[in-house]
PDB file of C-alpha atoms in Angstrom:
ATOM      1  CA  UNK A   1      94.323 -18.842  18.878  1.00 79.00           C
ATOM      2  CA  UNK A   2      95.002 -22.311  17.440  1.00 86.00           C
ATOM      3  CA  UNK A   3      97.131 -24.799  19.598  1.00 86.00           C
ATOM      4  CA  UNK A   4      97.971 -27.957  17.422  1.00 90.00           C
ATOM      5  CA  UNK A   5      99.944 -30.843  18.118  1.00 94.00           C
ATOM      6  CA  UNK A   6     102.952 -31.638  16.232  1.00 95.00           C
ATOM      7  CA  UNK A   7     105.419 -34.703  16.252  1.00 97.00           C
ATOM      8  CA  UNK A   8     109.252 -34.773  14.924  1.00 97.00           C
ATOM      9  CA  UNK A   9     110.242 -38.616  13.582  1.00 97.00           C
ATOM     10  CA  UNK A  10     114.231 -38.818  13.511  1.00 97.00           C
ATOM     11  CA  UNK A  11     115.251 -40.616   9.624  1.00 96.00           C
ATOM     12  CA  UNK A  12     118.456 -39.917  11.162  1.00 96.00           C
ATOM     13  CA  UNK A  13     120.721 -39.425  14.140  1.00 95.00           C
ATOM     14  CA  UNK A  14     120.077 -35.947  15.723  1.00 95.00           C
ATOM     15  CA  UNK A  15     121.818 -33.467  17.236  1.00 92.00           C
ATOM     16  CA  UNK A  16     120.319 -30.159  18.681  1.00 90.00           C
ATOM     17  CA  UNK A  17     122.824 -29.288  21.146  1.00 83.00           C
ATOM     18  CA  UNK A  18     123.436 -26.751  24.141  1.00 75.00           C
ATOM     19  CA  UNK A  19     127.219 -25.526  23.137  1.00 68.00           C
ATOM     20  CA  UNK A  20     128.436 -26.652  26.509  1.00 68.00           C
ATOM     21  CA  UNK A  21     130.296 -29.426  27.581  1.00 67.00           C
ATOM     22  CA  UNK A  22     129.240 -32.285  30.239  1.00 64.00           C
ATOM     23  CA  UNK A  23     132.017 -34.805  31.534  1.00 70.00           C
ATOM     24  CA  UNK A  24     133.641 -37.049  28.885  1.00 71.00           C
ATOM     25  CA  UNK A  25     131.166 -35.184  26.339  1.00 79.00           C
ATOM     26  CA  UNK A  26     131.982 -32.344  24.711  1.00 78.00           C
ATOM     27  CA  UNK A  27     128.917 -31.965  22.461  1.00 85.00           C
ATOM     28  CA  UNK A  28     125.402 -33.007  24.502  1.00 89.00           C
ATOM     29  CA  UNK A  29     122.521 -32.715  23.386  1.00 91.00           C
ATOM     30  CA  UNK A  30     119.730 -30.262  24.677  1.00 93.00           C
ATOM     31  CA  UNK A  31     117.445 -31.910  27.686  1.00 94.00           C
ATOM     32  CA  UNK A  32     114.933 -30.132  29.859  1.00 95.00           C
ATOM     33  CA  UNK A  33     116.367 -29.153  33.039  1.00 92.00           C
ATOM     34  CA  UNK A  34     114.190 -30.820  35.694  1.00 95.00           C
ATOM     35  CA  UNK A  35     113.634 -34.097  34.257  1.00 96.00           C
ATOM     36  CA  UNK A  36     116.627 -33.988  32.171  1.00 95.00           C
ATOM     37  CA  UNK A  37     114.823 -35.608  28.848  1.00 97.00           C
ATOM     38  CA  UNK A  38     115.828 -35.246  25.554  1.00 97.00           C
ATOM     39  CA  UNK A  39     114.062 -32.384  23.888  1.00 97.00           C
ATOM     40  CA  UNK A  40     114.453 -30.313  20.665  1.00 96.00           C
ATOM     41  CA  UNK A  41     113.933 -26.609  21.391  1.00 95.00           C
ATOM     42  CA  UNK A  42     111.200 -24.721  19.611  1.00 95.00           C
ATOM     43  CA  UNK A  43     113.397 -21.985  18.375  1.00 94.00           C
ATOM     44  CA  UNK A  44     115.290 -24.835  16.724  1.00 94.00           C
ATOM     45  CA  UNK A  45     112.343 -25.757  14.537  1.00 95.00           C
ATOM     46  CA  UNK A  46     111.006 -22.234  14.095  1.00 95.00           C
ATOM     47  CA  UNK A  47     113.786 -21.323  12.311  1.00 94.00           C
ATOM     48  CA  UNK A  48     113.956 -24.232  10.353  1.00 94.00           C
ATOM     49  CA  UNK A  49     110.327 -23.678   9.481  1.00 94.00           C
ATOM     50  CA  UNK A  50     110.848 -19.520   8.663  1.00 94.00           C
ATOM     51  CA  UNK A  51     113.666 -20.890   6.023  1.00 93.00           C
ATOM     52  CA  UNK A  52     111.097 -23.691   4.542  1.00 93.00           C
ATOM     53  CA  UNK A  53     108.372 -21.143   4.382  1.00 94.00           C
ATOM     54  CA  UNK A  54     110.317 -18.002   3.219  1.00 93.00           C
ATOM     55  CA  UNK A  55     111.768 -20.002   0.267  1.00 93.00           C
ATOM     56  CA  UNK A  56     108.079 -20.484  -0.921  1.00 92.00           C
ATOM     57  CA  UNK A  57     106.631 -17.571   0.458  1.00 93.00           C
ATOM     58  CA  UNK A  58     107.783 -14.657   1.800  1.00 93.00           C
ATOM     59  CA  UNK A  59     104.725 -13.055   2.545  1.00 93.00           C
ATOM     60  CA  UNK A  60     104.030 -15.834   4.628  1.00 94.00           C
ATOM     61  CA  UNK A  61     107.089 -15.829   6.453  1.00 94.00           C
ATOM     62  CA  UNK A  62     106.788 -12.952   7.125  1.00 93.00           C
ATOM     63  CA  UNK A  63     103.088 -13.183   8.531  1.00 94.00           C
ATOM     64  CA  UNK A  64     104.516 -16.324  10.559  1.00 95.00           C
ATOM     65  CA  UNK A  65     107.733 -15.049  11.706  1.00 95.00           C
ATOM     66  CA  UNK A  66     107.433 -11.278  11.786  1.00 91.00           C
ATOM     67  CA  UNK A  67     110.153  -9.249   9.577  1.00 90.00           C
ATOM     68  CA  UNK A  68     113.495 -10.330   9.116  1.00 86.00           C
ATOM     69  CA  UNK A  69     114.705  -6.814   9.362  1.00 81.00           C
ATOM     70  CA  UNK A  70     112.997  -3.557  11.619  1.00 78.00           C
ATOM     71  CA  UNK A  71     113.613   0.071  10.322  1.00 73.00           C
ATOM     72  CA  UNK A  72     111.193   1.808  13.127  1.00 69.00           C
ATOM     73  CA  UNK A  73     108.670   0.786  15.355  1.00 70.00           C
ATOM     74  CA  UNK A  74     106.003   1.677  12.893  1.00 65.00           C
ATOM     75  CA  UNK A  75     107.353  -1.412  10.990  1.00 70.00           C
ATOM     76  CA  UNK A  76     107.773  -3.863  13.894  1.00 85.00           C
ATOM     77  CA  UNK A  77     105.089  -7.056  14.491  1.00 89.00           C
ATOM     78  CA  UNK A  78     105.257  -9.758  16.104  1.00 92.00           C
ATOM     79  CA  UNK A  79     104.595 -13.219  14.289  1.00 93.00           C
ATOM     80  CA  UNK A  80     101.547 -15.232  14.551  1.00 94.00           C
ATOM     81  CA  UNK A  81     103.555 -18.582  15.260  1.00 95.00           C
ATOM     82  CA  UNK A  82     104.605 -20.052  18.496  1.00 95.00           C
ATOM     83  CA  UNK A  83     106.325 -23.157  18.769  1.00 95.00           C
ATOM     84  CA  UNK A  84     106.861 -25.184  22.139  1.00 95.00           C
ATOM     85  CA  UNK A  85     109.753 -27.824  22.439  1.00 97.00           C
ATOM     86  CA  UNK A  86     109.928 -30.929  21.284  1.00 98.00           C
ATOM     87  CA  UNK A  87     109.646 -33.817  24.255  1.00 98.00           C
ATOM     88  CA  UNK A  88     110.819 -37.668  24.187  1.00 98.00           C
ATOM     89  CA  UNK A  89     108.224 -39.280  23.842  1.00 98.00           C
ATOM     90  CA  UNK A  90     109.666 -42.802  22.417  1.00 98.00           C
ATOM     91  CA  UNK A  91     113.382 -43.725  22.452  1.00 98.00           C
ATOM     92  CA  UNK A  92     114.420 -46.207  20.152  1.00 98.00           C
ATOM     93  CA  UNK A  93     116.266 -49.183  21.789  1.00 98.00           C
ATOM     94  CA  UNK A  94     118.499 -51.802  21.194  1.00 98.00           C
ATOM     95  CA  UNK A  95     116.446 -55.176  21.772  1.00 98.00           C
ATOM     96  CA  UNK A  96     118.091 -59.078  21.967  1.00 97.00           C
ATOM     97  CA  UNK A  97     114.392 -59.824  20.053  1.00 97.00           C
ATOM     98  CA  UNK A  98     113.467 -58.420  17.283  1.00 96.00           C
ATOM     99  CA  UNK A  99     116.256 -56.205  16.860  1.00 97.00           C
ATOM    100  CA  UNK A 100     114.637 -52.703  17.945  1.00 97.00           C
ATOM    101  CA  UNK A 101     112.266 -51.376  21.010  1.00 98.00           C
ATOM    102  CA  UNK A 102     110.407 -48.155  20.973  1.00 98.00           C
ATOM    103  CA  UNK A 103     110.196 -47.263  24.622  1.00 98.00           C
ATOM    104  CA  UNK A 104     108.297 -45.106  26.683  1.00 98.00           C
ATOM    105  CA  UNK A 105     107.392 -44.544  30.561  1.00 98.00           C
ATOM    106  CA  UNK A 106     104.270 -43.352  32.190  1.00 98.00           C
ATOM    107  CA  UNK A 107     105.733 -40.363  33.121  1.00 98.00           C
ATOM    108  CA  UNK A 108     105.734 -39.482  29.543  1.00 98.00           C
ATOM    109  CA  UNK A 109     102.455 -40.700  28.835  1.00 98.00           C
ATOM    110  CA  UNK A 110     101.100 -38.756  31.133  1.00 98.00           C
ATOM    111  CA  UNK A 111     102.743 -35.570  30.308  1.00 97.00           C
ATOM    112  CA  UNK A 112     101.549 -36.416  26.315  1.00 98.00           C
ATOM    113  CA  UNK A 113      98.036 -37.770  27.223  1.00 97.00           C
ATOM    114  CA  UNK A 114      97.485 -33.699  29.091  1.00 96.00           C
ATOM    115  CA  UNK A 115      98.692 -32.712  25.412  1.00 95.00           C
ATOM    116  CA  UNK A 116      96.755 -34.586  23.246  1.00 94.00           C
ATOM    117  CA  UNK A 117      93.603 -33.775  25.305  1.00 92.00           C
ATOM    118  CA  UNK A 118      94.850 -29.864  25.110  1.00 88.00           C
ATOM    119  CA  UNK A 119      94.678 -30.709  21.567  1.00 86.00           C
ATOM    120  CA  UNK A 120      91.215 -32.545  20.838  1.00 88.00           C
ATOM    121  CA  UNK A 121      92.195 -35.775  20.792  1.00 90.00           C
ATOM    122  CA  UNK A 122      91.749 -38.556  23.053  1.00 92.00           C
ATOM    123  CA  UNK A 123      94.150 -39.986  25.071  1.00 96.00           C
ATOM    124  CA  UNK A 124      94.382 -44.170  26.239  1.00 96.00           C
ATOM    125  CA  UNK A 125      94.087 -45.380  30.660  1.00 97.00           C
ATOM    126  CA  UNK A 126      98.286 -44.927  31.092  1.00 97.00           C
ATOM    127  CA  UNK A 127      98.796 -48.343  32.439  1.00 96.00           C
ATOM    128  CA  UNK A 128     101.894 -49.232  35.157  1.00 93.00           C
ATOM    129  CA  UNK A 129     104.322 -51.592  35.488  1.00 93.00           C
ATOM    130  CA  UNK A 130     104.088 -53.942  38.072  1.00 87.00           C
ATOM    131  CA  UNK A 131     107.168 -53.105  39.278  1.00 89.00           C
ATOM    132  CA  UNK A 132     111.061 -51.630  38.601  1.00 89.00           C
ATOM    133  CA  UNK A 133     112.001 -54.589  36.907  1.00 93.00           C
ATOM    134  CA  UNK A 134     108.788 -55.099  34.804  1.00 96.00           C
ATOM    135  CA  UNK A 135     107.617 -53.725  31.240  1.00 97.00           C
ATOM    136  CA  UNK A 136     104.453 -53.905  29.668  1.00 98.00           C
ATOM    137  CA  UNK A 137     104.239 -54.357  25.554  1.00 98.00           C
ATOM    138  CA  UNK A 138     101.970 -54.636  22.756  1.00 97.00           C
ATOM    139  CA  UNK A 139      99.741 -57.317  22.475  1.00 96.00           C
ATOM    140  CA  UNK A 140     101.936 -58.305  19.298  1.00 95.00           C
ATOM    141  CA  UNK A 141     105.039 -57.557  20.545  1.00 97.00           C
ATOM    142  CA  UNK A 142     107.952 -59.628  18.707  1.00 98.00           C
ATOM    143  CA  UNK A 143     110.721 -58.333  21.397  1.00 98.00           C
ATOM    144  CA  UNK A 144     109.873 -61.307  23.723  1.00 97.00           C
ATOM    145  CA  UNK A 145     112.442 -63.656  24.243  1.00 95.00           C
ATOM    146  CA  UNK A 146     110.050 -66.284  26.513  1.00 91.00           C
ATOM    147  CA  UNK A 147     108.600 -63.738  29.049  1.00 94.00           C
ATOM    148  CA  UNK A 148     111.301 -61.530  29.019  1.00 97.00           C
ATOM    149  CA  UNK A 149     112.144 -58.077  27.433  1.00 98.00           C
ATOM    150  CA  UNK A 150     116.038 -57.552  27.049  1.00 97.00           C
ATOM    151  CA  UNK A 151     116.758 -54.113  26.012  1.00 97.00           C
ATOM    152  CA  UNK A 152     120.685 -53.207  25.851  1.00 96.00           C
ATOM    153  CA  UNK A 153     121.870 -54.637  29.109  1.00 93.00           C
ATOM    154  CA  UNK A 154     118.718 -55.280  30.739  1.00 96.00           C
ATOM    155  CA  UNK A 155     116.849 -57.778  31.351  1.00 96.00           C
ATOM    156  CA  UNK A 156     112.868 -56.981  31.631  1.00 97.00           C
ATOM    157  CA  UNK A 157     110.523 -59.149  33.190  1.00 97.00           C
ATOM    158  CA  UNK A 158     107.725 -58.140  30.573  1.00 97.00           C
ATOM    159  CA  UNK A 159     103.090 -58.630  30.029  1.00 96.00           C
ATOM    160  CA  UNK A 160     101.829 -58.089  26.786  1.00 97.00           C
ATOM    161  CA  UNK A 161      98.625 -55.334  27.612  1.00 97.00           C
ATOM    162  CA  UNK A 162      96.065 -54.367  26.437  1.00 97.00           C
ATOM    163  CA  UNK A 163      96.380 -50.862  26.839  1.00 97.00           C
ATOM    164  CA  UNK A 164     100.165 -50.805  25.648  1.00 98.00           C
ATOM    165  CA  UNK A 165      98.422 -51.828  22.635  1.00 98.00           C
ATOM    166  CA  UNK A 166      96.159 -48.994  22.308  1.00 98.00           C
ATOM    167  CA  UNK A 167      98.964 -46.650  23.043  1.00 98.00           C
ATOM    168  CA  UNK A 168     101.032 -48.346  20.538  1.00 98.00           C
ATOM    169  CA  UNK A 169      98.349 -47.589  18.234  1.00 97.00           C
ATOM    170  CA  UNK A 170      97.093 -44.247  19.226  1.00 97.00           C
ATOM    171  CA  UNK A 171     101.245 -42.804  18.488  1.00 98.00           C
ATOM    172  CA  UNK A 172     101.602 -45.399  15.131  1.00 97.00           C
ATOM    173  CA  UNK A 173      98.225 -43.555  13.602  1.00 96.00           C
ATOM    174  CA  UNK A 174      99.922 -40.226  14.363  1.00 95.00           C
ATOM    175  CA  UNK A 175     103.503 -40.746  13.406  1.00 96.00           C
ATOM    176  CA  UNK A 176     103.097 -43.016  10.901  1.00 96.00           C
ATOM    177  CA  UNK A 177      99.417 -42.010   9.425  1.00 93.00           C
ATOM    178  CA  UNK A 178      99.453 -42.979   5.551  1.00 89.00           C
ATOM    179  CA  UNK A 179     101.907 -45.979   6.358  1.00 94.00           C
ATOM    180  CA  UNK A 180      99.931 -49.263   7.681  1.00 96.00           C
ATOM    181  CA  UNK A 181     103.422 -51.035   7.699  1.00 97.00           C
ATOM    182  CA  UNK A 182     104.860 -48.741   9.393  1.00 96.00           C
ATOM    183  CA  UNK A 183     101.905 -48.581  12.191  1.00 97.00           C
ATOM    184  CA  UNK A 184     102.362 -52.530  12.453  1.00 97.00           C
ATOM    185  CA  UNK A 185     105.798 -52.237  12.743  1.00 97.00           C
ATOM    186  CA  UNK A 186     105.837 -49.572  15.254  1.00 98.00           C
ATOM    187  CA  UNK A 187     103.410 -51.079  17.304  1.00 98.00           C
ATOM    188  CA  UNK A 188     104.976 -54.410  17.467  1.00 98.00           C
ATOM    189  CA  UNK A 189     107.964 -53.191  18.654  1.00 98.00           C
ATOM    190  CA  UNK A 190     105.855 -50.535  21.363  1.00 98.00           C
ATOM    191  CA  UNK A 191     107.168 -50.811  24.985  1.00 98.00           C
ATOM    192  CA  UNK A 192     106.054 -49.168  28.030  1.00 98.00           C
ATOM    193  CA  UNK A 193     109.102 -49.058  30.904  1.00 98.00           C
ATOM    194  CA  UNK A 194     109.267 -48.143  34.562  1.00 97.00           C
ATOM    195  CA  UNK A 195     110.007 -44.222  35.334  1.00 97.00           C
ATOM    196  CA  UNK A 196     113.858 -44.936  36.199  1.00 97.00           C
ATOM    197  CA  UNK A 197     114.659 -47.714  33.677  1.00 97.00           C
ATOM    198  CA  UNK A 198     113.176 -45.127  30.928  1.00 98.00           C
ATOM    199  CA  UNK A 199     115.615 -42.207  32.134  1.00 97.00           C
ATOM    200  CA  UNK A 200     118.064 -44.252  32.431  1.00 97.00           C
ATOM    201  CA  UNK A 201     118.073 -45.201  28.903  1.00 98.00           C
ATOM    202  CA  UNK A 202     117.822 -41.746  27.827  1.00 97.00           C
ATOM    203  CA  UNK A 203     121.446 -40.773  29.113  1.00 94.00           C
ATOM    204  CA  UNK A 204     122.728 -44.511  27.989  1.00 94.00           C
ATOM    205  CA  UNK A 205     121.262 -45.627  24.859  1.00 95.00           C
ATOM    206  CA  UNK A 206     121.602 -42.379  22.479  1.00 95.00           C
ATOM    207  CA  UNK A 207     124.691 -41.915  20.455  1.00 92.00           C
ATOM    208  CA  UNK A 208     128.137 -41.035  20.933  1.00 88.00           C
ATOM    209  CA  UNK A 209     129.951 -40.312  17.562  1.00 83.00           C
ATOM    210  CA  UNK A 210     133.404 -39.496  17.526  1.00 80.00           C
ATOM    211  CA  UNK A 211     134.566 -36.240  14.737  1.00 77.00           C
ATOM    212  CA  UNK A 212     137.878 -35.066  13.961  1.00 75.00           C
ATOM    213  CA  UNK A 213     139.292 -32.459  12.016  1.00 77.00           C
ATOM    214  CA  UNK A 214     141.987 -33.032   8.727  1.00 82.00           C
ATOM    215  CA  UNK A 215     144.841 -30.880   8.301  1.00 75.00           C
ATOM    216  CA  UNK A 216     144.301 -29.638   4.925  1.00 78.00           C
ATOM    217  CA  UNK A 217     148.420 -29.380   5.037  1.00 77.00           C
ATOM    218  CA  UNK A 218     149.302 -32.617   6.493  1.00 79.00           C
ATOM    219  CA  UNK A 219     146.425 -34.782   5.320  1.00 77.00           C
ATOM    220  CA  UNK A 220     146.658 -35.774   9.357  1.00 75.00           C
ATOM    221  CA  UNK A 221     144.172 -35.132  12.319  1.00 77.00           C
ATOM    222  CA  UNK A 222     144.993 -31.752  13.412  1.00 82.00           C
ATOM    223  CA  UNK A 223     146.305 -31.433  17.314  1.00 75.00           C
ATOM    224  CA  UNK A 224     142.971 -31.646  19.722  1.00 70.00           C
ATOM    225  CA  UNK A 225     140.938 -31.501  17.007  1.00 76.00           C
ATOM    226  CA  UNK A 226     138.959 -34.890  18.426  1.00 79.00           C
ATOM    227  CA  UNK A 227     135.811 -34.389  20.247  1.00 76.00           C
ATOM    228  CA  UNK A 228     132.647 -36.443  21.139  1.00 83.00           C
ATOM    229  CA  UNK A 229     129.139 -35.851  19.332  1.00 88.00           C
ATOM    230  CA  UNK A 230     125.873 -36.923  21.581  1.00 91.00           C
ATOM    231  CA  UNK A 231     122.882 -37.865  18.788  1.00 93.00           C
ATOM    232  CA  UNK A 232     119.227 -38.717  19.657  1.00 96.00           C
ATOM    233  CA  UNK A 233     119.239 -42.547  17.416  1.00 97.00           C
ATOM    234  CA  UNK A 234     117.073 -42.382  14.489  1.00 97.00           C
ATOM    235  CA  UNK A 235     113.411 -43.383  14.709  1.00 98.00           C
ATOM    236  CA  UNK A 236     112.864 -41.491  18.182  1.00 98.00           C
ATOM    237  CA  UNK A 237     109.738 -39.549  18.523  1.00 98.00           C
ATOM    238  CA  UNK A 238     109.529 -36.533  20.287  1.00 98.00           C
ATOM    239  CA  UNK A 239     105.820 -34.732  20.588  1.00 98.00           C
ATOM    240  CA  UNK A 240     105.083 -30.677  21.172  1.00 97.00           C
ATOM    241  CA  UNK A 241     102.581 -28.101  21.104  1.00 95.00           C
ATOM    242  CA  UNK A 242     102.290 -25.255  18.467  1.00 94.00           C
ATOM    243  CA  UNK A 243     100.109 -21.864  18.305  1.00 92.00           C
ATOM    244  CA  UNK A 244      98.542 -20.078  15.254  1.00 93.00           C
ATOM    245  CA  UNK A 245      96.917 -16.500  16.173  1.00 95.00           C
ATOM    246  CA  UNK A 246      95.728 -13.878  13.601  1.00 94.00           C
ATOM    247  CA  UNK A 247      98.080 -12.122  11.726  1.00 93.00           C
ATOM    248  CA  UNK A 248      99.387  -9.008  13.268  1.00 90.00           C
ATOM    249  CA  UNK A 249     100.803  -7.707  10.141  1.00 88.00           C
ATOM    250  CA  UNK A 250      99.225  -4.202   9.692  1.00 85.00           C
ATOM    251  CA  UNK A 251      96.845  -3.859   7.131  1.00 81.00           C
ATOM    252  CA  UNK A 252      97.492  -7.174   6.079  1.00 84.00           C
ATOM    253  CA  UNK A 253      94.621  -8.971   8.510  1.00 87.00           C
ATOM    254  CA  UNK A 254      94.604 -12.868   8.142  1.00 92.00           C
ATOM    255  CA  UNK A 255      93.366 -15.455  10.115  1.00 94.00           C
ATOM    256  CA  UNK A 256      94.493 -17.902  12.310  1.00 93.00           C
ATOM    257  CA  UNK A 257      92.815 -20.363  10.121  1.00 92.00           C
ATOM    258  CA  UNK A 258      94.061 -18.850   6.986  1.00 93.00           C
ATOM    259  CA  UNK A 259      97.291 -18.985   8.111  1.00 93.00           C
ATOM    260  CA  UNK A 260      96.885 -22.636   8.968  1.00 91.00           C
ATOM    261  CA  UNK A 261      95.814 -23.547   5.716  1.00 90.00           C
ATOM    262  CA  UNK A 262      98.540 -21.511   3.585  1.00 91.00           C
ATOM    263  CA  UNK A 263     100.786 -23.492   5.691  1.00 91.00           C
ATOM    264  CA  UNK A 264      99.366 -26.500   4.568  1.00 86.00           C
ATOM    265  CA  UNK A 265      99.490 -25.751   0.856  1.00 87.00           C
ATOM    266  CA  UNK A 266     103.376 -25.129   1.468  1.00 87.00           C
ATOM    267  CA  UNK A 267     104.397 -28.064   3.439  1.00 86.00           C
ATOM    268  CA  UNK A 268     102.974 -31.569   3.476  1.00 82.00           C
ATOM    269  CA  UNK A 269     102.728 -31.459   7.262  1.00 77.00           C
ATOM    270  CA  UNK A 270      99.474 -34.039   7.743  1.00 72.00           C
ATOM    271  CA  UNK A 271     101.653 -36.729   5.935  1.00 74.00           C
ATOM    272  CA  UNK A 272     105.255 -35.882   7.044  1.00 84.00           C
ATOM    273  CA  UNK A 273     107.732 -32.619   5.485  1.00 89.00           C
ATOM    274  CA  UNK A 274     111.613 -33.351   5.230  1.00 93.00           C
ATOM    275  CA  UNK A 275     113.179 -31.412   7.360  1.00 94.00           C
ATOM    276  CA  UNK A 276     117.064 -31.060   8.604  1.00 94.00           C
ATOM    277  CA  UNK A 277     117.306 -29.923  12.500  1.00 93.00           C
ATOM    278  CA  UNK A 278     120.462 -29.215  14.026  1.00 85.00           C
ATOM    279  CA  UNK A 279     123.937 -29.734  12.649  1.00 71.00           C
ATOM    280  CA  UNK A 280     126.158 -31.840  10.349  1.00 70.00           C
ATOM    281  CA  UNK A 281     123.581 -31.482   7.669  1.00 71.00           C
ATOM    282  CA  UNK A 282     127.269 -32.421   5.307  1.00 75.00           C
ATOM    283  CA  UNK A 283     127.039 -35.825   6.540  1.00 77.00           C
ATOM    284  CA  UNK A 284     123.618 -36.596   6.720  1.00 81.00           C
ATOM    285  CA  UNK A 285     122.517 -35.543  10.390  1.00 88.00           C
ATOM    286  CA  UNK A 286     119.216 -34.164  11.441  1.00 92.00           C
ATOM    287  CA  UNK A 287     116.958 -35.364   8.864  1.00 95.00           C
ATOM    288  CA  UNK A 288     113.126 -35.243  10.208  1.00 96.00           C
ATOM    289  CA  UNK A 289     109.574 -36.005   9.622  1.00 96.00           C
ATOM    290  CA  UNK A 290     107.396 -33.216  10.941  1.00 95.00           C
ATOM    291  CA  UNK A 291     103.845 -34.069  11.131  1.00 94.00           C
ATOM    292  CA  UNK A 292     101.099 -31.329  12.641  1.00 90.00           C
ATOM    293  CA  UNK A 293      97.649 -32.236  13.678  1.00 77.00           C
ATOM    294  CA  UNK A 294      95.246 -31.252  10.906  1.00 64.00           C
ATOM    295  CA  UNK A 295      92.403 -30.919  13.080  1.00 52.00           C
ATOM    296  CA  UNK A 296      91.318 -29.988  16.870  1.00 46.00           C
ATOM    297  CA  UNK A 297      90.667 -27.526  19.338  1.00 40.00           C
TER     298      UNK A 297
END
């Protein structure tokens, strides 16, 4: 089996939600239950990716996926893709310098650095802040006001690190990897927060968007139709894990490796595919980057 990293960049705000309500919310998004993170659910994407692939290939799909319909057991297989969910790994974050922060935590790194080993690749020390009130950022970093990060309503105590640089890097070369303005930009703008101040910016700085409904009669907001949206911001990244085994297709043997590369040839995954995740695809919502890890263990 081949386990490959993958990475979803938002171009837009995103909204894979849970169908159930929370407080003054009507529309949350999905978050993991124990650390209560943003994430985008694997069967989310998988579907998205057995439309992509079944419009160019249907034999594909179907050696991905498994078949779309099952006369008899005879005909039954299961597909040769898995697909984990999709963690935070940097929220995007309103900064008093230099307009935008892409944030992180240690907690995260951590929980990405056991990935990216799983993976083949090699992961950067995970520094610490000094404290609850302190950040670390890139060497580079042109959200400084003095020694101070403000981010939204905080104010940061904040040490420009070496390490936060190579971390900065390490996630520009794999979101960004045929963009060196993009890397510099990203990394310049690379932030690693305390534990708390991080969750507590996941819950605080994504989106609320506010939708109604028209009377096609009246012209006139239809009666409770007004309800509250919760979007991840565009530019967050979120990281997960992804498994290729052989084909189990009978009498259609393929390898994992085959598969991979048929993939490949369908979607330009190393450099970044267009996707849409989610809903209000109308008005522009969900559009992604997916990028996969062309090489590794």
């Amino acid at each position: 089996m081949l386990s490959r990293l993958y990475h979803l960049h938002t171009l837009s705000a995103l909204h894979c939600g849970t169908g159930q309500s929370v407080g003054v919310v009507d529309l949350p998004i999905a978050r993991a239950r124990a650390t209560h993170l943003p994430i985008v659910p694997g069967s989310s994407l998988r579907g998205v990716l057995r439309q992509e692939i079944g419009a160019l290939d249907a034999d594909l799909e179907r050696a991905l996926f498994g078949p779309r319909t099952i006369k008899d057991n005879a005909s039954s297989f299961a597909g040769a893709l898995a697909v984990g969910d999709a963690h935070l790994l940097v929220l995007p974050v309103r900064a008093l310098a230099g307009i935008l922060c892409y944030a992180t935590s240690p907690f995260i790194l951590r929980r990405y650095a056991r990935d990216l080993e799983s993976a083949g690749l090699k992961a950067p020390a995970i520094p610490r802040p000094g404290n609850a009130q302190h950040a670390l950022v890139a060497t580079g970093s042109v959200n400084l006001l003095e020694n101070t990060l403000v981010l939204e309503d905080l104010d940061l105590a904040a040490q420009r690190n070496g390490l936060t640089q190579e971390w900065a890097t390490t996630i520009a070369a794999l979101v960004h990897p045929d963009d060196a303005a993009g890397q510099g930009d990203f990394s310049a703008r690379f932030a690693i927060l305390p534990d708390d101040i991080l969750g507590y910016l996941s819950e605080t700085a994504t989106e609320l968007r506010t939708r109604i409904s028209i009377d096609q009669d009246s012209g006139t907001v239809k009666k409770g139709a007004l309800w509250f949206e919760e979007h991840l911001p565009a530019e967050s990244v979120l990281w997960g894990l992804y498994a290729l085994s052989d084909s189990n297709e009978p009498n259609q043997p393929r390898t994992a490796e085959a598969l991979a590369t048929a993939v490949r040839k369908q979607l330009p995954l190393g450099s970044g595919a267009l996707l849409q995740l989610g809903g209000q695809a109308g008005v522009g919502r969900g559009l992604v980057r997916l990028l996969t890890q062309e090489t590794g263990a």
